[in-house]
Short mmCIF file of C-alpha atoms in Angstrom, two decimals:
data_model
loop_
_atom_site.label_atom_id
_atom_site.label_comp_id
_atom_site.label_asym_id
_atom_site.label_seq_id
_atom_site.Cartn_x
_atom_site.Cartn_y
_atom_site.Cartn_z
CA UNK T 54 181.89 110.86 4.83
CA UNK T 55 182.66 107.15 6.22
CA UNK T 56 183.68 104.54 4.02
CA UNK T 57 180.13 102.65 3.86
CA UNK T 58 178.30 105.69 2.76
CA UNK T 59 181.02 106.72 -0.22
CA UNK T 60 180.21 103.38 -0.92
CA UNK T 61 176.89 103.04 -1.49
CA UNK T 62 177.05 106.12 -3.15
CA UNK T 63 179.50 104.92 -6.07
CA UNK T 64 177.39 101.60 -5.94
CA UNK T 65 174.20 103.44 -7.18
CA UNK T 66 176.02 105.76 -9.31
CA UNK T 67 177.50 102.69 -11.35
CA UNK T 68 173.70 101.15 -11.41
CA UNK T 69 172.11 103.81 -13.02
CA UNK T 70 174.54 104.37 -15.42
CA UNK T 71 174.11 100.56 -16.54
CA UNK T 72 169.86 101.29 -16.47
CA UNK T 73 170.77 104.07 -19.07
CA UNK T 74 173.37 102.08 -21.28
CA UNK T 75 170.81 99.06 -21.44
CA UNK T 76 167.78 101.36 -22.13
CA UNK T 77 169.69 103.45 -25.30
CA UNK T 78 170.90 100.30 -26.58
CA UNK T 79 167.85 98.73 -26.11
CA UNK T 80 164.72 100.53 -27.12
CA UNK T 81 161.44 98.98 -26.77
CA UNK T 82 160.20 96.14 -29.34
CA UNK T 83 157.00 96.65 -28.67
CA UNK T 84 155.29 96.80 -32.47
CA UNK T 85 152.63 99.25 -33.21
CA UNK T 86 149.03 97.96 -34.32
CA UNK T 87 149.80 97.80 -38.42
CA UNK T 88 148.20 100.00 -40.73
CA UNK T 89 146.96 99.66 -44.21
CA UNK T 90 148.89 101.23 -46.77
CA UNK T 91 147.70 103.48 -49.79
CA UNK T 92 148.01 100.87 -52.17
CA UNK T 93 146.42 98.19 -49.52
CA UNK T 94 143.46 100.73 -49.00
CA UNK T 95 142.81 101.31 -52.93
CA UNK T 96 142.50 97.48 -53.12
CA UNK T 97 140.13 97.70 -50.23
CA UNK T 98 137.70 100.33 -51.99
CA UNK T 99 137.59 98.71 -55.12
CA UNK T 100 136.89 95.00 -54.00
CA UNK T 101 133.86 94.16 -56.78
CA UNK T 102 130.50 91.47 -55.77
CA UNK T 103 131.97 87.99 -55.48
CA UNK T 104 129.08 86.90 -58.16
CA UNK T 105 129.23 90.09 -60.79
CA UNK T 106 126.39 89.58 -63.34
CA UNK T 107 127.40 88.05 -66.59
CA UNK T 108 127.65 91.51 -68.38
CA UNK T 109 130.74 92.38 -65.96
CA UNK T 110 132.56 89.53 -66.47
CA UNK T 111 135.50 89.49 -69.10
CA UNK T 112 135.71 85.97 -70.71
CA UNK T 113 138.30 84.85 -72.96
CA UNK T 114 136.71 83.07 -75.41
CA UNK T 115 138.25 80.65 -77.99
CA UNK T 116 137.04 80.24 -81.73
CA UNK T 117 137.71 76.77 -82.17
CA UNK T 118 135.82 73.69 -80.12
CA UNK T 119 136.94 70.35 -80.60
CA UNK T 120 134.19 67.86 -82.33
CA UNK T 121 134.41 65.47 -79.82
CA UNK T 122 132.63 67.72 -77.24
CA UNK T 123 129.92 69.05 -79.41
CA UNK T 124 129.06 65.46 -81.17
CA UNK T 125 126.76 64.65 -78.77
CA UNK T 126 124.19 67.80 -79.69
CA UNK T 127 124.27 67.57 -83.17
CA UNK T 128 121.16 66.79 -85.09
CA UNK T 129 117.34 68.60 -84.96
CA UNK T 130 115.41 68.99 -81.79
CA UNK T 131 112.04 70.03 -80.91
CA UNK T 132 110.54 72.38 -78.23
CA UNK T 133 109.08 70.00 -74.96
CA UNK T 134 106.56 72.88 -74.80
CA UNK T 135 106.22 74.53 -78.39
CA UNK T 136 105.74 72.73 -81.87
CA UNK T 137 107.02 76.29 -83.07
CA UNK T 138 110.51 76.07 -81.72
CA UNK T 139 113.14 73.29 -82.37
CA UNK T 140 117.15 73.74 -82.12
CA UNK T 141 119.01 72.73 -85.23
CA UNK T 142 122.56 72.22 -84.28
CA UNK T 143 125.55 71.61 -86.91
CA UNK T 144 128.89 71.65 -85.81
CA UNK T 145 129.85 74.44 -83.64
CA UNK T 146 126.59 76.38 -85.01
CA UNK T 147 123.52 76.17 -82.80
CA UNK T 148 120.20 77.73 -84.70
CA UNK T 149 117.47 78.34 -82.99
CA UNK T 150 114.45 78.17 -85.15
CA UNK T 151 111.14 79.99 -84.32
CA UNK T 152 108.44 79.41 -87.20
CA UNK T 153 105.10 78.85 -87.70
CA UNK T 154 103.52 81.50 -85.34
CA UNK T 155 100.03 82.73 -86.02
CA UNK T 156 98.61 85.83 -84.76
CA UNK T 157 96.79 88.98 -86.72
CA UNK T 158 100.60 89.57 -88.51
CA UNK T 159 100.31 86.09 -89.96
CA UNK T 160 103.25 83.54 -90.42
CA UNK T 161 106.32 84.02 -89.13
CA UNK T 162 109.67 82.48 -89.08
CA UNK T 163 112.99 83.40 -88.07
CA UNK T 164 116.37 82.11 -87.17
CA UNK T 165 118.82 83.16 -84.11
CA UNK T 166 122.25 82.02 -84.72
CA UNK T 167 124.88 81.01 -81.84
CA UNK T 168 128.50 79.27 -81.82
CA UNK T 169 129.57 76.71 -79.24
CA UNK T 170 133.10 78.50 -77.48
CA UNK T 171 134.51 77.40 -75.06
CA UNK T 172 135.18 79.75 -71.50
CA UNK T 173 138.35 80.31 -69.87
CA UNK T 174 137.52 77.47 -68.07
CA UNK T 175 136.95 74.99 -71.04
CA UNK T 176 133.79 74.75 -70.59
CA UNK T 177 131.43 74.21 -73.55
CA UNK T 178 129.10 77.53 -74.13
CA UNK T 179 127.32 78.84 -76.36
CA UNK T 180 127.73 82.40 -77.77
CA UNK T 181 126.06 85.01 -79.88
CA UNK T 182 128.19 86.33 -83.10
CA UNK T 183 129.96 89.20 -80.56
CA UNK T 184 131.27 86.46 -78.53
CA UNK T 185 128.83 87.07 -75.70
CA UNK T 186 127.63 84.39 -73.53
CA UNK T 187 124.14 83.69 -73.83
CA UNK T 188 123.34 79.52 -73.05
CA UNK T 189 124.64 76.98 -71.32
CA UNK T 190 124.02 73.47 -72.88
CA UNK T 191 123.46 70.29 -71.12
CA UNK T 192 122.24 66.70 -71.85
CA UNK T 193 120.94 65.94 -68.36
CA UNK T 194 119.34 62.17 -69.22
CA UNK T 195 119.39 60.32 -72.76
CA UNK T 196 117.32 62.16 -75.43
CA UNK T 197 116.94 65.31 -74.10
CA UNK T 198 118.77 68.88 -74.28
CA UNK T 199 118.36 71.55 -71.49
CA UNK T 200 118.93 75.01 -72.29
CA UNK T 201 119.84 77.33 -69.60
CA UNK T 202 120.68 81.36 -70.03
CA UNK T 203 123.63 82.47 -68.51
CA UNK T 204 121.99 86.05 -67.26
CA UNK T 205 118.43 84.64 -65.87
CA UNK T 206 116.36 81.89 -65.04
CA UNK T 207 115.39 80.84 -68.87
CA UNK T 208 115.45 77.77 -69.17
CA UNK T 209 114.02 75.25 -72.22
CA UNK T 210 114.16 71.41 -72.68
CA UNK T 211 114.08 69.85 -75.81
CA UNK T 212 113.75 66.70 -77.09
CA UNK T 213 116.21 64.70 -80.80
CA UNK T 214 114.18 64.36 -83.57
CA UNK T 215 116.86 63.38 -86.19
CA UNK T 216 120.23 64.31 -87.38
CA UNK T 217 118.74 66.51 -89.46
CA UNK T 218 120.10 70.15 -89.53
CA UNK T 219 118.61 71.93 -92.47
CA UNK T 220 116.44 75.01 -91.97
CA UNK T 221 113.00 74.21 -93.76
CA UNK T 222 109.93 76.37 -94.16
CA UNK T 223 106.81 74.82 -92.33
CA UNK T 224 103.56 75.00 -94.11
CA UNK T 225 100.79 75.23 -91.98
CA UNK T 226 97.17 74.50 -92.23
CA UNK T 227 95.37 77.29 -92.85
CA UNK T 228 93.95 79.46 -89.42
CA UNK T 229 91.84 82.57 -88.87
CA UNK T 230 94.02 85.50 -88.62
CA UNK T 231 96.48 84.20 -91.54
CA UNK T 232 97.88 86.88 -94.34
CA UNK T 233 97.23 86.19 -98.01
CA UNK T 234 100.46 85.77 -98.51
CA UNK T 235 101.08 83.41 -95.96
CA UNK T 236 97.34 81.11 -96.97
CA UNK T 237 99.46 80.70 -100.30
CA UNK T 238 102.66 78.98 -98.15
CA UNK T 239 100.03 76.68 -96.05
CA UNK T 240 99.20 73.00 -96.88
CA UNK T 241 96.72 74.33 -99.03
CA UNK T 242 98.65 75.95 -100.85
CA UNK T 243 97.10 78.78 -103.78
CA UNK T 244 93.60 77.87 -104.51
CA UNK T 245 91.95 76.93 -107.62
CA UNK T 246 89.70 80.28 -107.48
CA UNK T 247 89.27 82.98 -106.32
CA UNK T 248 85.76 85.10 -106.01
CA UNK T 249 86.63 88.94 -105.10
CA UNK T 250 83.92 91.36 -103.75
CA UNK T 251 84.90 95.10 -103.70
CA UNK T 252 82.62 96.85 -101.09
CA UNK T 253 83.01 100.87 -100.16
CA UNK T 254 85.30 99.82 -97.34
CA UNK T 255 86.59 96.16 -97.71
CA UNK T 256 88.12 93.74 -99.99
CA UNK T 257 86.20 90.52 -99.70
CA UNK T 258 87.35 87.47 -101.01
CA UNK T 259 86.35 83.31 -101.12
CA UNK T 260 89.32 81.03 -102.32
CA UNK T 261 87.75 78.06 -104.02
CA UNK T 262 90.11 74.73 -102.75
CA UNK T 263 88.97 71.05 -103.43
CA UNK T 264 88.99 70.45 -99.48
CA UNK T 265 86.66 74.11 -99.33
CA UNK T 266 86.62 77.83 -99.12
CA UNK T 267 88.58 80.16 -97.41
CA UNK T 268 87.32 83.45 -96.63
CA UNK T 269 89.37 86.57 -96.33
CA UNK T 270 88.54 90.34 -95.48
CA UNK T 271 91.06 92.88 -96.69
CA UNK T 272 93.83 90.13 -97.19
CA UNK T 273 93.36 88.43 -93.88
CA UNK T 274 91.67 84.70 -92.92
CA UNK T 275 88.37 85.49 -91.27
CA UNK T 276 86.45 82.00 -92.05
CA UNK T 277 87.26 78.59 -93.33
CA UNK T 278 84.54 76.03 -94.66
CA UNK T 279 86.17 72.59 -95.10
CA UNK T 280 84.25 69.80 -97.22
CA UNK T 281 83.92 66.27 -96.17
#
């Protein structure tokens, strides 16, 4: 073997040997694609609806408001659309009054009662007695209240009457379809007669006022004669 060729030989030999030192000391940084873990993938499933309905949210609601945010809907106001509704609102307690509805059941009134809370955002709300959010309210322009449910599109304006906030019974002028009972609460009140006629199968009776006569079959209004 001539001197070139031994060489050459020794010069390769000493080449790859430095290819295979770099290679084991130096192992590819190439990263692989990453992959979600089982805790990143549980997240992943369970993501909820960016809006949840009002029933799935958890709010942490306070017991005490201060006055200065509520002093602004205190007082009695009525129903824009109904002279049967009106809001009577006393410190934190919001009651919403429902009265003087006629149909074939007669008079009715009752009274839902809510609490202004606050959210866990401090926002003024108004809740039922299990601390669930029910209305949101607002005084959008001077003299008026706007009602707005926090699980549909309800919504209700109302307009201040006073600073009145006691629950009264509303008498009624008497209407077709009125109860006994309820005649006696109306404006005109119990009359100063009565004429009953018992029949095989009704009660008739005429209740003698000094502005007329009232006419009732089996304890309800059918007919009212007013004098002039």
């Amino acid at each position: 073997m001539d001197k070139k060729k031994g060489l050459s030989i020794l010069l390769l030999v000493m080449v790859t040997f430095i290819v295979i030192i770099f290679a084991v000391t130096h192992p590819s940084t190439k990263a692989n694609p990453p992959t979600e873990s089982a805790d990143q993938e549980s997240t992943k499933e369970t993501t909820t609806d960016p809006h949840p309905s009002v029933a799935e949210i958890i709010i942490d609601i306070s017991t005490e408001v201060a006055e200065e945010d509520i002093a602004r809907f205190q007082g009695e106001w009525k129903d824009t659309e109904s002279q049967y509704k009106k809001l009577l609102i006393a410190g934190s307690t919001v009651n919403d009054v429902f009265y003087g509805v006629i149909d074939t059941s007669g008079f009715k009134q009752f009274v839902d009662t809510f609490y202004f809370k606050y959210d866990e955002n401090h926002q003024i709300i108004v809740c039922d007695e299990a601390n669930q959010p029910k209305y949101i309210l607002s005084i959008p322009e001077y003299g008026k209240l706007k009602m707005e449910s926090v699980s549909d599109d309800f919504v209700r304006i109302y307009e201040y009457v006073s600073d009145n906030t006691n629950i009264l019974l509303v008498a009624l002028d008497p209407v077709i379809g009125m109860t006994a009972e309820n005649l006696e609460q109306s404006t005109w009140g119990y009359p100063n007669k009565k004429n009953i006629t018992e029949t095989a199968s009704h009660t008739k009776e005429q209740w003698v006022y000094d502005q007329g006569y009232i006419y009732l079959t089996d304890g309800i209004v059918t007919a009212i004669q007013k004098t002039e």
